[in-house]
């Protein structure tokens, strides 16, 4: 029987020819990505207790993003500890305040097709865009990986999601992701592996593929993965990585899928998720007009170069509505550099946006730009759980960068195609 | 193990279990905000040995293991739900907090007393006298439960090798 790409990667990591779904196997980890929140500050005490160091510093990528740059003495202490730990353990791949881990790691060439990777963050499935089997784990789980180089996994079933048709103008991968959340629900992925396939996916660039894989987390999947192709190989190479035998990591024709879902991009409308769940997504035309205080373009899923370009395409020559604020936190320094060179940042600032430093910012309520009690935000982030971006009575709507930017111009939620 | 039930609905997520704005605080302080968005009395009234029963996808969302850690810090002995957020499930066992999958939570109400046998997944509702089915905890995770979590487990393993 054929194997899916997820099964092939897991089998390789487990040192086996094939694996069976449901089987529990131990896998060698090719790469462990950690950040300042779930990383050093959480694993250091236990590592000291165990009296051991990391298994292989070269296979670890450390990124400070959640508390970076710090906002108070506590977050400053967390970052200080992060830096000290990096030096102590000889972590060479340490990106301090350079952007969000899910974006920085591939951008610096650390991901390549066929890797079995873990990340100390729930949006680690983002790595699936590069043909990796990558999933999020908690700090103690990560501690296990850091000291042994291994972890266990229950071989997931693969859920295939096919997309056909062409995305319309003013639509983005975020709309596709929210549509899937609305249709399949937040446990639609059942902690299995989602494989995105079909012509729509093939036509997406890497940044958009990252958005889809990132939000496999919102579908409750362990991983989201896209079979690598020339587009993947070109990105990895340009980032300084080695695409390797990417042709080997494709699902067999006769691979078994737990279920196959079909979606059509042709008539997809921009999607907006009402508070407090991405699964509350609906066509923008069906969303109640809510009063919005803050418009936010940020996060690993919503502030990559492509996302900023989308926002700029809307905001060029326009202004943010009076009394409203548009806050933008580019996902990485590299993106900020590129966006500056390409004149994108100027367009955003001219429109009246305020710029935050690269990092997680307000996305999870850890950094700058958080919401006060009862404030309402429309964000290009991935998740809108109650109280996530600040005070527990604050509310978050989710949408694509197009929709957030267009709505910032009108002051309330609109279909971006009316503003384009 | 046996304990008194706290019951919650579907999709209890990590941001309500361990809210982001308090994440920098010491664990006890973070724990005092556990679930406050849905049940303001929980953190102050929960007692040692209590059992949390949730609906589908309990612990969905972030990888922050404080979501499981605060429950443990508040004295919660186990969590039962029809399904769990996958990362939460792993985190819970890593921290020595057993998570039991059961589709019969409709037979459990708040304040009732339960007894759980982890190895078989059998849940006895002491209050109603009914026996409910749950999934047996997989062997590799039973090892963690018996050791008291992944850190003590690794301690044993590394010492043996050492
Ligand atoms: S940007 Fe938001 S979703 Fe992404 S890693 Fe940071 S906190 Fe998590």
Coordinates of C-alpha atoms and ligand atoms in Angstrom, one line a residue:
Chain A
X1 CA 0.0 0.0 0.0
X2 CA 1.2 3.5 -0.8
X3 CA 2.4 6.0 1.8
X4 CA 1.5 9.7 2.1
X5 CA 4.2 12.3 2.4
X6 CA 3.6 12.5 6.2
X7 CA 4.1 8.7 6.5
X8 CA 7.2 8.8 4.4
X9 CA 8.8 11.5 6.5
X10 CA 7.8 9.8 9.8
X11 CA 9.1 6.4 8.6
X12 CA 12.4 7.9 7.6
X13 CA 12.7 9.6 11.0
X14 CA 11.8 6.4 12.8
X15 CA 14.3 4.4 10.8
X16 CA 11.7 2.2 9.2
X17 CA 10.7 1.4 5.7
X18 CA 7.0 2.1 6.3
X19 CA 4.8 3.0 9.2
X20 CA 1.2 2.2 10.0
X21 CA -1.3 4.8 11.2
X22 CA -2.0 4.6 14.9
X23 CA 1.3 3.0 15.6
X24 CA 3.5 4.8 18.2
X25 CA 7.0 5.3 17.0
X26 CA 10.1 7.1 18.3
X27 CA 11.6 9.5 15.8
X28 CA 15.0 11.2 15.5
X29 CA 14.4 15.0 15.2
X30 CA 16.2 16.8 12.4
X31 CA 15.4 20.3 13.8
X32 CA 14.1 21.7 17.0
X33 CA 12.9 25.3 16.9
X34 CA 12.3 27.2 20.1
X35 CA 11.4 30.7 21.2
X36 CA 11.8 32.9 24.2
X37 CA 8.5 32.1 25.8
X38 CA 8.4 28.3 25.7
X39 CA 12.2 27.8 25.3
X40 CA 15.1 28.6 27.6
X41 CA 13.2 30.0 30.5
X42 CA 11.1 26.9 30.7
X43 CA 13.7 24.2 29.9
X44 CA 16.7 25.6 31.7
X45 CA 15.7 24.6 35.3
X46 CA 14.8 21.0 34.3
X47 CA 18.0 20.7 32.2
X48 CA 20.0 21.8 35.2
X49 CA 18.2 19.3 37.4
X50 CA 19.0 16.5 34.9
X51 CA 22.6 17.8 34.6
X52 CA 22.6 17.5 30.8
X53 CA 23.1 19.9 27.9
X54 CA 21.4 19.9 24.4
X55 CA 21.9 16.9 22.2
X56 CA 23.1 18.8 19.2
X57 CA 23.4 22.7 19.1
X58 CA 23.6 22.7 15.3
X59 CA 20.1 21.2 15.1
X60 CA 18.5 23.9 17.3
X61 CA 17.1 27.2 16.1
X62 CA 16.3 29.7 18.8
X63 CA 14.3 32.8 18.1
X64 CA 13.3 35.6 20.5
X65 CA 10.0 36.8 19.3
X66 CA 7.2 36.6 21.9
X67 CA 8.6 39.1 24.4
X68 CA 10.9 40.9 21.9
X69 CA 11.6 43.7 22.2
X70 CA 10.8 43.6 25.9
X71 CA 8.1 45.9 27.4
X72 CA 9.0 45.7 31.1
X73 CA 11.5 44.3 33.6
X74 CA 10.0 40.8 33.5
X75 CA 10.1 40.4 29.8
X76 CA 13.6 42.0 29.8
X77 CA 14.6 39.3 32.3
X78 CA 13.2 36.6 30.1
X79 CA 15.2 37.8 27.1
X80 CA 18.3 38.1 29.2
X81 CA 17.9 34.5 30.3
X82 CA 17.3 33.5 26.7
X83 CA 20.6 35.1 25.6
X84 CA 22.6 33.6 28.4
X85 CA 21.2 30.1 27.7
X86 CA 22.0 30.4 24.0
X87 CA 25.6 31.3 24.9
X88 CA 25.9 28.5 27.5
X89 CA 24.6 25.9 25.2
X90 CA 26.5 27.1 22.2
X91 CA 23.4 27.7 20.1
X92 CA 24.7 29.3 16.9
X93 CA 21.4 29.6 15.2
X94 CA 20.0 32.2 17.6
X95 CA 18.0 35.0 16.0
X96 CA 17.5 37.7 18.7
X97 CA 14.7 40.1 17.9
X98 CA 14.8 39.3 14.2
X99 CA 11.1 38.4 13.8
X100 CA 8.7 35.5 14.4
X101 CA 10.2 32.0 14.7
X102 CA 7.9 30.5 12.0
X103 CA 9.0 33.0 9.5
X104 CA 12.6 33.5 10.5
X105 CA 13.4 29.8 10.5
X106 CA 12.6 29.1 6.9
X107 CA 13.8 32.5 5.8
X108 CA 17.3 31.7 7.0
X109 CA 17.3 28.4 5.2
X110 CA 16.8 26.0 8.1
X111 CA 13.9 24.1 6.7
X112 CA 14.1 21.7 3.8
X113 CA 11.8 19.0 2.3
X114 CA 11.6 15.7 4.1
X115 CA 12.7 17.0 7.5
X116 CA 11.1 15.8 10.7
X117 CA 11.0 18.8 12.9
X118 CA 9.4 20.1 16.1
X119 CA 8.7 23.6 17.3
X120 CA 8.0 24.8 20.8
X121 CA 5.0 26.6 19.4
X122 CA 1.5 25.6 18.2
X123 CA 1.9 27.2 14.8
X124 CA 4.9 25.0 14.0
X125 CA 2.9 23.2 11.2
X126 CA 4.0 26.3 9.2
X127 CA 7.1 24.2 8.3
X128 CA 4.8 21.9 6.3
X129 CA 4.8 24.5 3.6
X130 CA 8.4 23.4 2.9
X131 CA 7.5 19.7 2.8
X132 CA 8.6 19.1 6.4
X133 CA 6.7 17.1 8.9
X134 CA 6.7 19.8 11.6
X135 CA 4.5 20.1 14.6
X136 CA 4.2 22.0 17.9
X137 CA 5.1 20.7 21.3
X138 CA 5.1 22.1 24.8
X139 CA 8.1 23.0 26.8
X140 CA 8.6 19.8 28.7
X141 CA 8.1 17.8 25.5
X142 CA 10.7 20.1 24.0
X143 CA 13.0 19.5 26.9
X144 CA 12.8 15.8 26.1
X145 CA 13.8 16.5 22.5
X146 CA 16.6 18.9 23.5
X147 CA 18.3 16.4 25.7
X148 CA 17.7 13.2 23.7
X149 CA 17.2 14.3 20.1
X150 CA 14.1 12.1 19.9
X151 CA 10.4 12.2 20.4
X152 CA 7.5 9.9 20.1
X153 CA 4.6 10.2 17.7
X154 CA 1.4 8.3 17.1
X155 CA 1.5 8.0 13.3
X156 CA -1.4 10.2 12.1
X157 CA -3.9 9.5 9.4
X158 CA -3.6 11.9 6.5
X159 CA -6.6 14.1 5.7
X160 CA -6.4 15.4 2.2
X161 CA -7.8 18.8 1.4
X162 CA -8.1 19.5 -2.3
X163 CA -8.5 23.1 -3.6
X164 CA -9.5 23.7 -7.2
X165 CA -10.1 26.9 -9.1
X166 CA -8.5 30.3 -9.0
X167 CA -8.6 32.8 -6.2
X168 CA -10.3 36.0 -7.1
X169 CA -8.8 39.5 -6.8
X170 CA -8.6 40.7 -3.2
X171 CA -8.6 37.2 -1.9
X172 CA -5.7 35.4 -0.1
X173 CA -4.7 32.2 1.6
X174 CA -6.1 33.6 4.8
X175 CA -9.6 33.5 3.3
X176 CA -9.0 29.9 2.3
X177 CA -7.8 29.0 5.8
X178 CA -10.8 30.7 7.5
X179 CA -13.2 29.0 5.1
X180 CA -11.7 25.7 6.1
X181 CA -12.1 26.6 9.8
X182 CA -15.7 27.5 9.3
X183 CA -16.4 24.3 7.3
X184 CA -14.4 21.7 9.2
X185 CA -14.3 23.3 12.7
X186 CA -11.5 23.6 15.1
X187 CA -11.2 19.9 15.6
X188 CA -11.7 19.0 11.9
X189 CA -8.1 18.0 11.8
X190 CA -8.5 15.7 14.8
X191 CA -4.8 15.9 15.6
X192 CA -4.0 14.1 12.3
X193 CA -1.9 15.3 9.4
X194 CA -3.5 17.6 6.8
X195 CA -2.2 17.5 3.3
X196 CA -3.2 20.4 1.1
X197 CA -3.3 19.7 -2.6
X198 CA -4.8 20.7 -5.9
X199 CA -4.2 23.4 -8.5
X200 CA -5.0 26.3 -6.2
X201 CA -2.3 25.3 -3.8
X202 CA 0.2 24.7 -6.6
X203 CA -0.4 28.3 -7.7
X204 CA 0.3 29.8 -4.3
X205 CA 3.7 31.2 -3.5
X206 CA 5.6 30.0 -0.5
X207 CA 4.4 32.8 1.8
X208 CA 0.7 32.0 1.1
X209 CA 1.4 28.2 1.5
X210 CA 2.9 29.1 4.9
X211 CA -0.3 30.8 5.9
X212 CA -2.3 27.6 5.1
X213 CA 0.0 25.3 6.9
X214 CA 0.3 27.7 9.9
X215 CA -3.5 27.5 10.3
X216 CA -3.6 23.8 10.2
X217 CA -3.2 24.4 14.0
X218 CA -6.6 26.1 13.9
X219 CA -8.1 23.0 12.3
X220 CA -6.7 21.0 15.2
X221 CA -4.3 19.0 13.0
X222 CA -0.9 17.9 14.3
X223 CA 0.7 19.0 11.0
X224 CA -0.3 20.6 7.7
X225 CA 1.9 19.7 4.8
X226 CA 2.2 20.5 1.1
X227 CA 4.2 18.3 -1.3
X228 CA 7.3 20.1 -2.3
X229 CA 7.7 21.3 -5.9
X230 CA 9.9 23.7 -7.9
X231 CA 8.5 26.6 -6.0
X232 CA 9.5 25.1 -2.7
X233 CA 13.0 24.1 -4.0
X234 CA 13.6 27.6 -5.3
X235 CA 12.6 29.3 -2.0
X236 CA 14.8 26.9 0.0
X237 CA 17.7 27.5 -2.2
X238 CA 17.3 31.3 -2.2
X239 CA 17.2 31.2 1.6
X240 CA 20.5 29.4 1.7
X241 CA 19.2 25.9 2.4
X242 CA 19.4 22.7 0.5
X243 CA 16.3 21.4 -1.1
X244 CA 17.8 17.9 -1.4
X245 CA 15.8 15.0 -2.7
X246 CA 12.5 16.9 -2.6
X247 CA 11.1 14.7 -5.4
X248 CA 11.2 11.7 -3.0
X249 CA 8.8 13.4 -0.6
X250 CA 5.5 13.1 -2.5
X251 CA 2.5 11.1 -1.6
X252 CA 2.2 7.8 -3.5
X253 CA -0.7 7.6 -6.0
X254 CA -2.2 4.8 -3.9
X255 CA -1.7 6.5 -0.5
X256 CA -4.6 6.2 1.9
X257 CA -6.4 9.2 3.2
X258 CA -8.7 9.2 6.2
X259 CA -11.0 11.5 4.3
X260 CA -10.7 13.9 1.3
X261 CA -12.3 17.3 1.4
X262 CA -12.9 19.3 -1.7
X263 CA -13.0 23.1 -1.8
X264 CA -13.4 25.5 -4.7
X265 CA -11.6 28.8 -4.7
X266 CA -13.5 30.2 -7.7
X267 CA -16.3 31.9 -6.0
X268 CA -14.7 32.2 -2.5
X269 CA -15.7 35.4 -0.8
X270 CA -13.4 37.2 1.6
X271 CA -13.9 35.6 5.0
X272 CA -14.1 37.2 8.4
X273 CA -14.1 35.2 11.7
X274 CA -16.2 36.8 14.5
X275 CA -15.0 36.6 18.1
X276 CA -13.9 34.2 19.8
X277 CA -13.1 31.5 17.3
X278 CA -11.6 31.1 13.8
X279 CA -14.4 28.6 13.2
X280 CA -16.9 31.6 13.4
X281 CA -15.7 32.6 10.0
X282 CA -18.3 33.6 7.4
X283 CA -18.5 35.5 4.1
X284 CA -17.7 39.2 4.8
X285 CA -21.1 40.1 3.5
X286 CA -22.7 38.0 6.3
X287 CA -20.7 39.6 9.1
X288 CA -22.5 42.1 11.3
X289 CA -21.0 45.6 11.2
X290 CA -19.1 45.9 14.4
X291 CA -17.3 49.0 15.7
X292 CA -13.6 48.4 15.4
X293 CA -11.0 50.2 17.6
X294 CA -7.7 48.7 16.3
X295 CA -6.8 47.3 12.9
X296 CA -3.9 45.0 13.2
X297 CA -1.7 43.5 10.5
X298 CA 0.8 41.2 12.2
X299 CA 1.7 37.7 13.2
X300 CA 3.4 34.7 11.5
X301 CA 0.3 34.2 9.5
X302 CA -0.5 37.8 8.6
X303 CA 2.5 40.0 8.2
X304 CA 4.9 38.4 5.8
X305 CA 6.1 40.3 2.8
X306 CA 3.1 39.2 0.7
X307 CA 0.7 40.3 3.4
X308 CA 2.3 43.7 3.7
X309 CA 2.1 44.0 -0.1
X310 CA -1.6 43.1 0.0
X311 CA -2.2 45.9 2.6
X312 CA -0.2 48.4 0.6
X313 CA -2.1 47.6 -2.6
X314 CA -5.3 48.7 -0.7
X315 CA -3.8 51.6 1.2
X316 CA -1.8 53.3 -1.5
X317 CA -3.1 56.9 -1.7
X318 CA -5.7 56.3 1.0
X319 CA -5.9 57.2 4.7
X320 CA -6.9 55.2 7.8
X321 CA -10.3 56.4 9.0
X322 CA -10.4 59.2 11.5
X323 CA -10.3 58.1 15.1
X324 CA -9.1 54.6 14.2
X325 CA -5.7 53.1 14.5
X326 CA -3.9 50.7 12.1
X327 CA -1.0 48.9 13.7
X328 CA 1.5 46.9 11.7
X329 CA 4.1 44.5 13.0
X330 CA 6.1 43.0 10.2
X331 CA 6.8 39.3 10.7
X332 CA 10.6 39.6 10.5
X333 CA 13.5 42.1 10.0
X334 CA 14.2 40.6 6.6
X335 CA 10.7 41.4 5.6
X336 CA 10.9 44.9 7.0
X337 CA 14.1 45.5 4.9
X338 CA 12.5 44.2 1.8
X339 CA 9.3 46.1 2.3
X340 CA 11.2 49.2 3.0
X341 CA 13.3 48.8 -0.2
X342 CA 10.1 48.1 -2.2
X343 CA 8.4 51.3 -0.9
X344 CA 5.7 49.3 0.9
X345 CA 6.5 50.7 4.3
X346 CA 6.3 54.2 3.0
X347 CA 2.8 53.5 1.6
X348 CA 1.7 52.1 4.9
X349 CA 3.0 54.9 7.0
X350 CA 1.7 57.5 4.6
X351 CA -1.8 56.0 5.1
X352 CA -1.4 56.6 8.8
X353 CA -0.4 53.2 10.0
X354 CA 1.9 52.9 13.0
X355 CA 4.7 50.5 12.8
X356 CA 5.7 48.0 15.6
X357 CA 9.1 46.2 15.6
X358 CA 9.2 42.7 14.0
X359 CA 8.0 40.0 16.4
X360 CA 4.8 38.6 17.8
X361 CA 3.6 42.0 19.0
X362 CA 0.1 42.0 20.2
X363 CA -0.9 38.7 18.6
X364 CA -0.9 36.6 21.8
X365 CA -1.1 39.5 24.3
X366 CA 2.6 39.1 25.2
X367 CA 4.2 42.1 23.6
X368 CA 3.3 45.6 22.4
X369 CA 0.0 46.9 21.0
X370 CA -2.4 45.0 23.2
X371 CA -6.1 45.8 23.7
X372 CA -7.8 47.6 26.6
X373 CA -11.0 46.3 28.2
X374 CA -13.9 46.1 25.7
X375 CA -11.8 47.1 22.8
X376 CA -12.4 45.4 19.4
X377 CA -9.8 44.5 16.9
X378 CA -9.8 43.3 13.3
X379 CA -6.6 41.4 12.8
X380 CA -4.7 39.4 10.2
X381 CA -3.5 37.0 12.9
X382 CA -4.5 33.3 13.2
X383 CA -6.4 33.1 16.4
X384 CA -9.1 35.1 18.2
X385 CA -9.7 33.3 21.4
X386 CA -11.3 35.4 24.2
X387 CA -8.8 37.8 25.7
X388 CA -6.0 36.7 23.5
X389 CA -4.8 40.1 22.4
X390 CA -5.1 41.8 25.7
X391 CA -7.8 42.4 28.3
X392 CA -10.2 39.5 28.8
X393 CA -13.2 41.5 27.6
X394 CA -11.5 42.6 24.4
X395 CA -12.7 41.1 21.1
X396 CA -10.9 40.1 18.0
X397 CA -12.2 39.5 14.4
X398 CA -9.9 37.8 11.9
X399 CA -9.5 38.5 8.3
X400 CA -7.0 38.7 5.4
X401 CA -4.5 41.6 5.2
X402 CA -6.7 42.9 2.3
X403 CA -9.8 43.0 4.4
X404 CA -8.0 44.5 7.5
X405 CA -6.5 47.3 5.4
X406 CA -9.7 48.0 3.5
X407 CA -11.6 48.1 6.7
X408 CA -9.1 50.4 8.3
X409 CA -9.9 52.9 5.5
X410 CA -13.6 52.8 6.0
X411 CA -13.5 52.3 9.8
X412 CA -15.6 49.2 9.9
X413 CA -15.5 45.7 8.4
X414 CA -15.8 45.9 4.6
X415 CA -15.3 43.7 1.5
X416 CA -11.9 44.7 0.3
X417 CA -13.1 44.4 -3.3
X418 CA -15.2 47.5 -2.7
X419 CA -12.0 49.5 -1.9
X420 CA -9.5 48.1 -4.3
Chain B
X1 CA -7.9 8.2 41.7
X2 CA -11.1 9.7 42.9
X3 CA -12.4 13.3 43.0
X4 CA -15.1 15.9 42.6
X5 CA -16.1 17.1 39.2
X6 CA -15.9 20.6 37.6
X7 CA -17.6 20.6 34.3
X8 CA -16.9 22.8 31.3
X9 CA -18.2 23.0 27.7
X10 CA -16.6 22.4 24.3
X11 CA -13.4 24.0 23.0
X12 CA -11.9 25.2 26.3
X13 CA -8.8 26.7 24.9
X14 CA -5.3 27.5 26.2
X15 CA -5.9 31.2 26.3
X16 CA -8.7 30.8 28.8
X17 CA -6.7 28.2 30.8
X18 CA -3.5 30.3 30.9
X19 CA -4.2 33.9 29.6
X20 CA -1.4 35.5 27.7
X21 CA -1.4 38.8 29.6
X22 CA -0.6 37.0 32.8
X23 CA 1.9 34.5 31.2
X24 CA 5.0 36.3 32.6
X25 CA 3.7 36.0 36.2
X26 CA 4.9 33.2 38.5
X27 CA 2.9 30.0 38.1
X28 CA 0.7 30.5 41.2
X29 CA -0.4 34.0 40.0
X30 CA -1.1 32.8 36.5
X31 CA -3.0 29.9 38.0
X32 CA -5.3 32.3 39.9
X33 CA -6.6 33.5 36.5
X34 CA -7.1 29.9 35.1
X35 CA -10.5 29.7 33.4
X36 CA -11.6 33.1 34.8
X37 CA -13.1 34.1 31.5
X38 CA -15.6 31.2 31.7
X39 CA -15.8 30.4 35.4
X40 CA -14.6 33.2 37.7
X41 CA -14.8 31.0 40.8
X42 CA -12.8 28.1 39.5
X43 CA -9.3 29.0 40.6
X44 CA -10.4 30.1 44.1
X45 CA -12.7 27.2 44.8
X46 CA -11.1 24.2 43.1
X47 CA -9.7 21.7 45.6
X48 CA -6.9 19.1 45.6
X49 CA -8.0 16.0 43.8
X50 CA -10.8 17.6 41.8
X51 CA -11.4 16.4 38.3
X52 CA -12.0 18.7 35.3
X53 CA -14.4 17.3 32.7
X54 CA -14.6 19.2 29.5
X55 CA -16.2 18.9 26.1
X56 CA -14.6 18.3 22.7
X57 CA -11.2 19.7 21.9
X58 CA -10.3 20.5 25.5
X59 CA -7.0 22.5 25.6
X60 CA -7.0 23.4 22.0
X61 CA -4.8 26.3 20.8
X62 CA -1.4 27.3 22.0
X63 CA 1.5 25.0 22.9
X64 CA 2.0 26.8 26.2
X65 CA 2.1 24.0 28.7
X66 CA 1.1 26.4 31.5
X67 CA -2.4 25.5 30.3
X68 CA -1.9 22.1 31.8
X69 CA 0.5 23.2 34.5
X70 CA -2.0 25.7 36.1
X71 CA -4.6 22.9 36.4
X72 CA -2.0 20.7 38.1
X73 CA -0.9 23.6 40.3
X74 CA -4.5 24.1 41.4
X75 CA -4.6 20.5 42.5
X76 CA -6.6 19.0 39.6
X77 CA -6.0 15.3 39.5
X78 CA -7.1 14.5 36.0
X79 CA -8.9 15.9 33.0
X80 CA -11.6 13.9 31.1
X81 CA -12.9 15.0 27.7
X82 CA -14.2 13.3 24.5
X83 CA -11.2 14.8 22.6
X84 CA -8.2 17.0 23.5
X85 CA -6.1 19.6 21.7
X86 CA -3.2 17.3 20.6
X87 CA -0.5 19.5 22.2
X88 CA -2.3 19.9 25.4
X89 CA -2.7 16.1 25.6
X90 CA 1.0 15.5 25.3
X91 CA 1.8 18.4 27.7
X92 CA -0.6 17.1 30.3
X93 CA 1.1 13.7 30.5
X94 CA 4.6 15.3 30.3
X95 CA 3.6 17.2 33.5
X96 CA 2.1 14.2 35.2
X97 CA -1.5 15.3 34.7
X98 CA -3.5 12.4 33.2
X99 CA -5.9 13.2 30.4
X100 CA -8.6 10.6 29.7
X101 CA -10.6 10.4 26.5
X102 CA -14.2 9.4 27.1
X103 CA -17.3 9.8 25.0
X104 CA -19.6 9.3 27.9
X105 CA -19.2 12.7 29.6
X106 CA -22.9 13.4 29.2
X107 CA -23.2 11.0 32.1
X108 CA -21.2 13.2 34.4
X109 CA -22.4 16.4 36.1
X110 CA -20.7 19.0 38.1
X111 CA -20.0 18.2 41.8
X112 CA -20.3 14.4 41.3
X113 CA -17.6 12.1 42.5
X114 CA -15.6 10.0 40.0
X115 CA -13.1 7.3 40.3
X116 CA -10.8 6.7 37.3
X117 CA -8.6 3.6 36.5
X118 CA -6.0 5.0 34.0
X119 CA -4.8 1.7 32.7
X120 CA -8.2 0.6 31.4
X121 CA -9.8 4.1 31.1
X122 CA -12.8 2.9 33.1
X123 CA -14.5 5.8 35.0
X124 CA -16.8 5.0 37.9
X125 CA -19.4 7.7 38.6
X126 CA -19.6 7.2 42.4
X127 CA -22.5 9.5 42.7
X128 CA -24.7 7.8 40.2
X129 CA -23.2 4.3 40.6
X130 CA -22.7 4.1 36.8
X131 CA -19.6 2.8 35.1
X132 CA -18.4 4.8 32.1
X133 CA -16.1 3.8 29.3
X134 CA -13.0 5.8 28.5
X135 CA -9.9 5.0 26.5
X136 CA -7.0 3.2 28.1
X137 CA -4.0 5.4 28.6
X138 CA -1.3 4.2 26.0
X139 CA 1.6 2.3 27.5
X140 CA 4.3 4.9 26.8
X141 CA 2.2 7.6 28.5
X142 CA 1.5 5.3 31.5
X143 CA 5.3 5.2 32.0
X144 CA 5.2 9.0 32.3
X145 CA 2.2 8.9 34.7
X146 CA 4.0 6.4 36.9
X147 CA 7.2 8.4 36.9
X148 CA 5.3 11.6 37.7
X149 CA 6.0 13.3 34.4
X150 CA 8.6 13.5 31.7
X151 CA 11.3 15.1 33.8
X152 CA 11.4 12.5 36.5
X153 CA 11.1 9.9 33.8
X154 CA 14.1 11.2 32.0
X155 CA 15.9 11.4 35.3
X156 CA 15.4 7.7 35.8
X157 CA 16.4 6.9 32.2
X158 CA 19.5 9.1 32.1
X159 CA 20.7 7.8 35.5
X160 CA 20.3 4.2 34.3
X161 CA 22.4 4.9 31.3
X162 CA 24.8 7.1 33.3
Ligands
LIG1 S1 2.8 35.8 15.8 FE1 1.1 35.0 17.1 S2 0.6 33.0 16.4 FE2 2.6 33.6 15.5 S3 4.1 32.7 16.9 FE3 3.7 34.8 17.5 S4 2.1 34.6 19.1 FE4 2.1 32.7 18.0

